[in-house]
XYZ file of C-alpha atoms in Angstrom:
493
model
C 132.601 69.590 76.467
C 130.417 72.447 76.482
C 126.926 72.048 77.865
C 125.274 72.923 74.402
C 126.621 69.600 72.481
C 125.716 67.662 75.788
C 122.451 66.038 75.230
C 119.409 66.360 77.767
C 117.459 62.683 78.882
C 114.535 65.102 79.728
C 113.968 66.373 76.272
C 112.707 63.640 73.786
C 111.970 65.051 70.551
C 109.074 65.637 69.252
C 108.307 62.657 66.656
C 105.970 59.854 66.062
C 106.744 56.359 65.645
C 106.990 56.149 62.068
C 108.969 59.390 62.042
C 111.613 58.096 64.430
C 111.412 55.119 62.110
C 112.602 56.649 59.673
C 115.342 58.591 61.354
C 116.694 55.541 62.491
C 117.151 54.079 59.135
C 118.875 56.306 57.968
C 121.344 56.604 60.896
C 122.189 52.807 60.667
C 122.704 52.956 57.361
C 125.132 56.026 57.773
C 126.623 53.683 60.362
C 126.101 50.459 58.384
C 127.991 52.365 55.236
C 130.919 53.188 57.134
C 131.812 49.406 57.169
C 130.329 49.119 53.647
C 133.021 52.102 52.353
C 135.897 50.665 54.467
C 135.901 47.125 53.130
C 134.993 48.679 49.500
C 137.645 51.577 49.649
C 140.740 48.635 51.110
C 139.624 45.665 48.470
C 139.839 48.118 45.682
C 142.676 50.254 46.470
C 145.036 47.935 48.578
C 144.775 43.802 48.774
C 142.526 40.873 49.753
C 145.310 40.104 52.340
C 144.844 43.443 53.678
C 140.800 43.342 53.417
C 140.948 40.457 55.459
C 143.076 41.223 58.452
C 141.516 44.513 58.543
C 137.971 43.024 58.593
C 138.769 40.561 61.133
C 140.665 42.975 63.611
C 137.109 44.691 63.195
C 135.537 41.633 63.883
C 137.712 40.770 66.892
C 136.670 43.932 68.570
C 133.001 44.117 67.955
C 132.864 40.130 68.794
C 134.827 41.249 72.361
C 132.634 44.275 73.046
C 129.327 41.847 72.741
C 130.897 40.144 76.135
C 128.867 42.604 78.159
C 129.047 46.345 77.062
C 126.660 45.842 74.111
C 124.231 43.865 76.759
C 124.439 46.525 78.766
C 123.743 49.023 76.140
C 120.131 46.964 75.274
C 119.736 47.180 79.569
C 119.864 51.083 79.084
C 117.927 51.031 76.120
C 114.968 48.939 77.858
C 115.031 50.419 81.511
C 115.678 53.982 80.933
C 112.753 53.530 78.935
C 110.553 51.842 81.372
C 111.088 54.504 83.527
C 110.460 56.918 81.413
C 106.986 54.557 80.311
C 106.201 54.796 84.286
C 107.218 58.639 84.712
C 109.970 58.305 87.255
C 112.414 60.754 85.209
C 114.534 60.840 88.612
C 114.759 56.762 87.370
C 115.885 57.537 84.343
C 119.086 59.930 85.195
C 120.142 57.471 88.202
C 120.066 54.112 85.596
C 121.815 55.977 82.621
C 124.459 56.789 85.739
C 124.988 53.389 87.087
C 124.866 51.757 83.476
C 127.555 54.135 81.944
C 129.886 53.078 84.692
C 129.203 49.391 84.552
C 129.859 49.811 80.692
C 133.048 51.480 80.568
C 134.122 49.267 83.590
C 133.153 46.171 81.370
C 135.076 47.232 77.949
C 138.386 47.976 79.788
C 139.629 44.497 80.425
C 137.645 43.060 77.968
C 139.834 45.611 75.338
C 142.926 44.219 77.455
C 141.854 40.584 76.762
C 141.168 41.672 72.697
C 144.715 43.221 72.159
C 146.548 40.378 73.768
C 144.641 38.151 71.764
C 145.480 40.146 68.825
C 149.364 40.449 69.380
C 149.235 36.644 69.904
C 147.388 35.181 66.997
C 145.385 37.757 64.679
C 148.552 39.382 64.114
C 151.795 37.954 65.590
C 153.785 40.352 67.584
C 152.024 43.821 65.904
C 151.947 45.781 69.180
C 150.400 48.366 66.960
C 147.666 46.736 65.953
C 146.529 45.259 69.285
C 146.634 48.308 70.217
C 144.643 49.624 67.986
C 141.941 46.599 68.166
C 141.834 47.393 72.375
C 140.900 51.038 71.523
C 138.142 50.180 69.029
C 136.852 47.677 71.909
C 136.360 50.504 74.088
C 135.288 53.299 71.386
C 132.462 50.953 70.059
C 131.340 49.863 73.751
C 130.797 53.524 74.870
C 129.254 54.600 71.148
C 127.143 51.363 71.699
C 126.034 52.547 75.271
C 125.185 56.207 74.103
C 123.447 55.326 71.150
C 121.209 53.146 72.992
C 120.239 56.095 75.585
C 119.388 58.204 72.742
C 117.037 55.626 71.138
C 115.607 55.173 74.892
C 114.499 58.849 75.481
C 113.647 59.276 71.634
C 116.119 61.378 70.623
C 116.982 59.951 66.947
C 117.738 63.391 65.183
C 120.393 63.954 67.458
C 121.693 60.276 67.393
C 121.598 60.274 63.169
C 123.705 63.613 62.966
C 126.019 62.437 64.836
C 126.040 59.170 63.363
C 126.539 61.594 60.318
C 129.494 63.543 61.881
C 130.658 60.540 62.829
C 130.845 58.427 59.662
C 131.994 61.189 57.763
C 135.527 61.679 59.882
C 136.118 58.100 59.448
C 135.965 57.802 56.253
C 137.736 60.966 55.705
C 140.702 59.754 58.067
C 140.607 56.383 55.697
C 141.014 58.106 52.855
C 144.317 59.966 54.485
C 145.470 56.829 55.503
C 145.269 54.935 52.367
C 147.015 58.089 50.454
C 149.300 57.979 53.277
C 150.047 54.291 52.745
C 149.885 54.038 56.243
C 148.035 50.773 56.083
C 149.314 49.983 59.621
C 146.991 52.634 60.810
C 143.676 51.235 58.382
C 141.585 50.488 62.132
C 142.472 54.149 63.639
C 139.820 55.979 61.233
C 136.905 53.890 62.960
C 138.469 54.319 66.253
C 137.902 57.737 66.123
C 134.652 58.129 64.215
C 133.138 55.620 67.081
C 135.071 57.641 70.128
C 133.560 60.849 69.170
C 130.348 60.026 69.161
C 130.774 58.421 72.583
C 132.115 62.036 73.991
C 130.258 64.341 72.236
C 126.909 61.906 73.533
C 127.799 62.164 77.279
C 124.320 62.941 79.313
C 123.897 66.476 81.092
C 124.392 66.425 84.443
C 121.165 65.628 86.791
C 120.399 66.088 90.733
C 118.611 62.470 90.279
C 121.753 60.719 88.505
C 123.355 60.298 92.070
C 119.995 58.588 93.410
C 120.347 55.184 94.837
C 118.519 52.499 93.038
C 116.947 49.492 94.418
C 118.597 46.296 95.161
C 115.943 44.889 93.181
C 115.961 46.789 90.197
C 120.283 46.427 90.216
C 119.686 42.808 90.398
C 116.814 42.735 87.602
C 119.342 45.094 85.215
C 122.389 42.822 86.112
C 120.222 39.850 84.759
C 118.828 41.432 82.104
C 122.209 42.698 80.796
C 123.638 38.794 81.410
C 120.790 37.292 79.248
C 120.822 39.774 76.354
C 124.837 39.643 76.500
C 124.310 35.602 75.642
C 121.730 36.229 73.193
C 123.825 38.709 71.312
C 126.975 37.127 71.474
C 125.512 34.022 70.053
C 124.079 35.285 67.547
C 125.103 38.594 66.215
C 128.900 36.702 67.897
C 128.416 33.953 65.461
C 128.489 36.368 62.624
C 131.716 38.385 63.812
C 133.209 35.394 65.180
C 132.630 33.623 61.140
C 135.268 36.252 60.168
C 137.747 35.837 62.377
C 137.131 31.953 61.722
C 137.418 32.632 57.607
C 140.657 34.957 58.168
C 142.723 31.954 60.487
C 141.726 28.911 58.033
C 141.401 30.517 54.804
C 144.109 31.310 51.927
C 144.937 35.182 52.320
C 142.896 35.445 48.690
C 140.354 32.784 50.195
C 139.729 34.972 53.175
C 139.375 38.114 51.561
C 136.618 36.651 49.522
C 134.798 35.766 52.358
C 135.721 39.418 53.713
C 133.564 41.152 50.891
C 130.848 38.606 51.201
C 130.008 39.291 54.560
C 130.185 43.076 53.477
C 127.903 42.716 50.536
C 125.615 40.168 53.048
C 125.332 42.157 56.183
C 123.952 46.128 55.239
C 120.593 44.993 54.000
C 119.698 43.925 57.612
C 120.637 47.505 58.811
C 116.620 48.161 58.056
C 115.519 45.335 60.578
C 118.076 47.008 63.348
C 116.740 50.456 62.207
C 113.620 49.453 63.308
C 114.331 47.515 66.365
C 116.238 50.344 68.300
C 112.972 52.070 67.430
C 111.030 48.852 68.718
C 112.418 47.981 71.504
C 111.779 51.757 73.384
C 108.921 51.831 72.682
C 107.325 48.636 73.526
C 109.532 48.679 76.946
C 107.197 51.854 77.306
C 104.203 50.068 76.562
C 104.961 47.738 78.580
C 105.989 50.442 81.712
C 101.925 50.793 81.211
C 101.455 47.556 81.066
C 99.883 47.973 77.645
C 100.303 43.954 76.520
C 98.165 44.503 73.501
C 100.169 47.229 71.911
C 102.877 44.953 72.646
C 101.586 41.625 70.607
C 99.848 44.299 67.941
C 103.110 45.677 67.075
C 104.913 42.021 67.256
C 102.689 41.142 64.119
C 102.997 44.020 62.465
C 106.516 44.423 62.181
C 106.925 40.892 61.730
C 104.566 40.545 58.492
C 106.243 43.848 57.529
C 109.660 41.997 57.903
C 109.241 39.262 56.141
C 107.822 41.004 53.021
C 110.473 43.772 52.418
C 113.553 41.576 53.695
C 112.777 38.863 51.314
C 112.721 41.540 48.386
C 115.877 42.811 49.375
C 117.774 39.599 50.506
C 116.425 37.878 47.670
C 117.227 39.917 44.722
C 120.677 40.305 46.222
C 121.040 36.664 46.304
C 119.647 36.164 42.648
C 121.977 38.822 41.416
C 125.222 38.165 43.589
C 127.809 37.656 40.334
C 127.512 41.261 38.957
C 127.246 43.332 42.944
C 130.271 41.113 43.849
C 131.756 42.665 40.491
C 130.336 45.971 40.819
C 131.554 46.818 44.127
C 134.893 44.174 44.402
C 136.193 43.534 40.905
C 136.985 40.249 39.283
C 139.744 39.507 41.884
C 136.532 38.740 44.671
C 134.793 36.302 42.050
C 135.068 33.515 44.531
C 132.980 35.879 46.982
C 129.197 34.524 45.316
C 128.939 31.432 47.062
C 129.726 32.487 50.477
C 128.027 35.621 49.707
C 124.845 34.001 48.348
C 124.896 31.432 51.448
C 125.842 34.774 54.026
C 122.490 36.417 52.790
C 119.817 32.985 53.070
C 121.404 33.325 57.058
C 120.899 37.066 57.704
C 117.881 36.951 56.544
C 116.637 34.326 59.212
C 117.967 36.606 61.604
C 116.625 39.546 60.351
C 113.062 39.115 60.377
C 112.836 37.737 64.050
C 113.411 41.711 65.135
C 109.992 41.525 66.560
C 109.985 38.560 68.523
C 112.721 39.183 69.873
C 112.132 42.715 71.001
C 108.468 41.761 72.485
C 110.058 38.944 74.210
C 113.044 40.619 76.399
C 111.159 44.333 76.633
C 108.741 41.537 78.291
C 109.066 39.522 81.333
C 112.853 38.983 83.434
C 111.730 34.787 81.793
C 111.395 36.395 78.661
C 114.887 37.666 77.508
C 116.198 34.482 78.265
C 114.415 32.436 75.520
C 115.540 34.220 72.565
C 119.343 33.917 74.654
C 118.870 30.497 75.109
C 118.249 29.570 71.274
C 120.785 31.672 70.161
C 123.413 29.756 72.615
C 122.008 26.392 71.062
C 121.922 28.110 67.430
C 125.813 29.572 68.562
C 126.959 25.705 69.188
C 125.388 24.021 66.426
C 127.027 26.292 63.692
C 129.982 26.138 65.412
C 130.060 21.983 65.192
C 128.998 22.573 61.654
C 131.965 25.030 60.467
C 134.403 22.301 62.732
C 133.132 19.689 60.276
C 132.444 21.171 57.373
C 135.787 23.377 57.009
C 138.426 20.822 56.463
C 136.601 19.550 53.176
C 134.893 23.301 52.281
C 137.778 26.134 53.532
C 135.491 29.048 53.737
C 132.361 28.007 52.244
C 132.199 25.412 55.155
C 132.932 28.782 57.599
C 129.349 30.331 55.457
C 127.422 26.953 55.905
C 127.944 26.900 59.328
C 127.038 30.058 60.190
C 123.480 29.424 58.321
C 123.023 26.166 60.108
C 123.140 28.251 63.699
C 121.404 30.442 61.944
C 118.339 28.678 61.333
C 118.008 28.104 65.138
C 118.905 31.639 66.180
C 116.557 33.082 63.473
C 113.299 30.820 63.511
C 113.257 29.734 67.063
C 112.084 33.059 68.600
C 109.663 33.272 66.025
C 108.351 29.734 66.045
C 108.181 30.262 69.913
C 106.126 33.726 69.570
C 103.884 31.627 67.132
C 102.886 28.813 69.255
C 102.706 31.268 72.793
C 100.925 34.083 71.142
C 98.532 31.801 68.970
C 99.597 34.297 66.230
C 98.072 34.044 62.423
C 101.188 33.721 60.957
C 100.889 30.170 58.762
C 99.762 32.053 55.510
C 103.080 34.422 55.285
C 104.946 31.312 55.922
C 103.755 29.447 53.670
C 104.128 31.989 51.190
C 107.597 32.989 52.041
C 108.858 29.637 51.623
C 107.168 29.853 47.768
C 109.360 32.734 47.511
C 112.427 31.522 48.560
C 112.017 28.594 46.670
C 111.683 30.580 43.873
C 114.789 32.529 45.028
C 116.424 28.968 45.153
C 115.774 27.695 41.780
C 117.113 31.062 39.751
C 120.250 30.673 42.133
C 120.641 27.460 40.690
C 120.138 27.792 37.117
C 122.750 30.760 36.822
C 124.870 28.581 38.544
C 124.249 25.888 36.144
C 124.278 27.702 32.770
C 125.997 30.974 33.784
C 124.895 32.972 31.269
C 126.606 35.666 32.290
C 125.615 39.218 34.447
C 123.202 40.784 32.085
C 120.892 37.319 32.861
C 121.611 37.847 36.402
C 119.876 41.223 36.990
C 116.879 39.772 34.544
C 116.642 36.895 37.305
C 116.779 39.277 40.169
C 113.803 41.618 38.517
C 112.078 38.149 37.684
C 112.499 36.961 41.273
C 110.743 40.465 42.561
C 107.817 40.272 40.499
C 106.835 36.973 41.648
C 107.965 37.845 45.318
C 105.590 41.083 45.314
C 102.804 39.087 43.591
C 102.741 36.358 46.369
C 103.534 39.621 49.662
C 100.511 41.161 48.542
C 97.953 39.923 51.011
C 100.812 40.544 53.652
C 100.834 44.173 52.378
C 97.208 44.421 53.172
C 97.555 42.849 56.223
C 99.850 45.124 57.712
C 97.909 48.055 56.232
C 94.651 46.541 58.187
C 96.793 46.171 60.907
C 98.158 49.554 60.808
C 94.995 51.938 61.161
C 93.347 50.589 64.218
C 95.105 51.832 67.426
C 95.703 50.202 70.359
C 94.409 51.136 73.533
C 94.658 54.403 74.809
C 97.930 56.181 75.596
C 99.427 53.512 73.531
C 102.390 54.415 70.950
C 101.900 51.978 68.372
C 103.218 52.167 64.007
């Protein structure tokens, strides 16, 4: 590839925080609404069987890629830059080297291990589409990896058009291949859209990327990677892995319904991992300065700031689940509210612990492993729970379960922040869980008299006013918050 579509680690763009923050939402959602416009484009035009499998081939491969190559991804992220924090640039080119090989080294058998599993029990004997789910393993590993050096050396233009270039080919290819009625093909659109932004985001060349790094800094990255690796998998794993779950136990219609929940459930928190690929640079920088007040400023900040526009968005989704399910499904996905409505209360929880999570493994080598460690025992608790709950529930059992592990992988971070930081956080708490309650009781009563849609967005606007009403003294909060700036040299929102 020619060296003018290569991009340079040495030449961050020129942006603030709040202008990369903004970038970056809009390049996850570009990313986000290429699995939005897949599942929308195959429930509408083909079947729910189809929906489905095709969802939890997807599913499959992300879940496999989270095995190591997305941990290593979050190591490049974080130590590319630290270095950059410290000003060892020679640093940066030699770890964005020795990562990119571990990665691609990583999602090779892993892709191996995904289309076996495929060809033996996703889909029985399809070499095609093991195939197929082996190639996305590998495409979405590599985008993964590039994506987070971009974010690392603050280069989010260049990461959102591409995002752009590369959303647009896939859904362009879908199209073809649902015209085509080559629905044997439906996971090759992605496949491509993810491997070309992997290619066209390979690093320049660099006299430093060849430098030997320490023993000591191998062995920190090789630890890091491991505990972020069981951190993601059991959490953001859960989530894929409820899918896959939903498609093996539920009725083809069954599963399909659960297919456009977790569609309709999952791009809201695209905002929260906007932000946190914005996040996490930046306070691995501060922390390459050893800056621990930025660090703890910008945990409560984002936080508060989480909390408040999450549970606007989560919750009016929630109130007004009957007509989106219609709007964007049809009638056929009716049975998608309840697992839809359940889907949302979970990623919520796990949205608006960004922060803590982020201060805690751009921290310490002790601190990664916490938020790991509760997402393991969040990981193993929903799992019991959708084993129990499944035989009685079908794929409202898979839904509960995932919000039980949930509640662990979402709140204990926080709750752990909270008590080690001595944080001031028991006022938004309290008033959050006025808000949800709130959420909770206009849930119920359309469930109860089901009025029809029309009452459903009145409930939603209803369930705003009162949310905004009780978020205001987190608004000014995080405006007080805002304007003072942290210690000098600092890069704080």
């Amino acid at each position: 590839m020619s060296r003018q579509f290569r991009f340079d680690l040495d030449r961050p763009e020129e942006r603030g925080f709040a202008g990369r923050g903004a970038l970056s939402v809009v390049g996850v959602a570009i990313q986000g609404l290429v699995r939005f416009v897949y599942s929308v484009l195959i429930g509408r035009l083909l079947t729910p069987a189809l929906l489905a499998a095709t969802n939890s081939a997807i599913s499959l491969a992300l879940f496999t890629s989270l095995l190591w190559p997305t941990g290593t991804a979050a190591a490049a992220t974080k130590f590319v830059a630290r270095a950059r924090g410290a000003g060892d640039e020679t640093a940066v080119h030699a770890i964005a080297r020795h990562l990119s090989i571990v990665s691609l080294a990583a999602a090779v058998p892993l892709a191996l291990g995904a289309a076996a599993f495929s060809w033996w029990s996703l889909a029985p004997g399809d070499a095609l589409q093991a195939g197929l789910v082996g190639a996305l393993v590998i495409a979405w590993a590599m985008y993964s990896f590039v994506r987070g050096l971009h974010f690392a050396v603050h280069q989010v233009g260049r990461a959102t058009l591409w995002d752009a270039i590369a959303a647009t080919t896939a859904v362009v290819l879908l199209l073809a291949v649902i015209l085509a009625g080559a629905t044997a093909l439906l996971l090759l659109p992605l496949t491509v859209g993810y491997a070309l932004y992997a290619i066209a985001g390979i690093p320049r060349r660099h006299p430093g990327a060849r430098s030997p790094l320490p023993a000591d800094l191998r062995r920190e990255m090789l630890g890091f990677t491991g505990w972020s690796t069981l951190g993601t998998l059991a959490s953001t794993g859960l989530l894929q892995l409820s899918m896959v779950i939903a498609g093996s136990v539920g009725t083809p219609d069954a599963a399909g319904a659960y297919a456009a929940a977790l569609t309709l459930a999952t791009p809201a928190s695209m905002v929260a991992r906007s932000l946190s690929l914005v996040l996490f640079p930046t306070m691995a920088q501060a922390t390459g300065r050893a800056d621990a007040a930025s660090v703890r400023r910008q945990t409560d900040l984002v936080s508060r700031g989480l909390v408040a526009v999450m549970g606007a968005i989560f919750g009016a989704i929630a109130v007004a689940a009957e007509p989106i399910v219609l709007l964007f499904f049809g009638a056929r996905y009716a049975d998608a509210r309840g697992p839809l409505v359940i889907l949302l209360a979970a990623t919520f929880l796990v949205t608006i612990n960004v922060a803590t999570v982020n201060a805690l493994s751009a921290g310490t080598r002790r601190g990664v492993r916490i938020p790991a460690l509760l997402s393991a025992v969040g990981m193993v608790l929903g799992l019991a729970a959708t084993w129990l709950l499944v035989p009685g529930l079908g794929v409202l059992g898979v839904a509960l379960g995932y919000l039980v592990g949930a509640v662990v992988i979402g709140l204990g971070p926080i709750s752990w922040v909270w008590a080690t930081e001595r944080m001031h956080w028991g006022g938004t708490a309290l008033r959050a869980a006025l808000g949800v309650t709130w959420a909770a009781a206009l849930i119920i009563a359309l469930g109860v008299l089901d009025p029809g849609w029309w009452w459903a967005l009145a409930a939603a606007a209803a369930f705003l006013v009162v949310w905004v009403l009780l978020m205001l003294p987190e608004v000014r909060m995080v405006d007080s918050l805002r304007r003072p700036r942290g210690s000098a040299g600092a890069e704080s929102p």
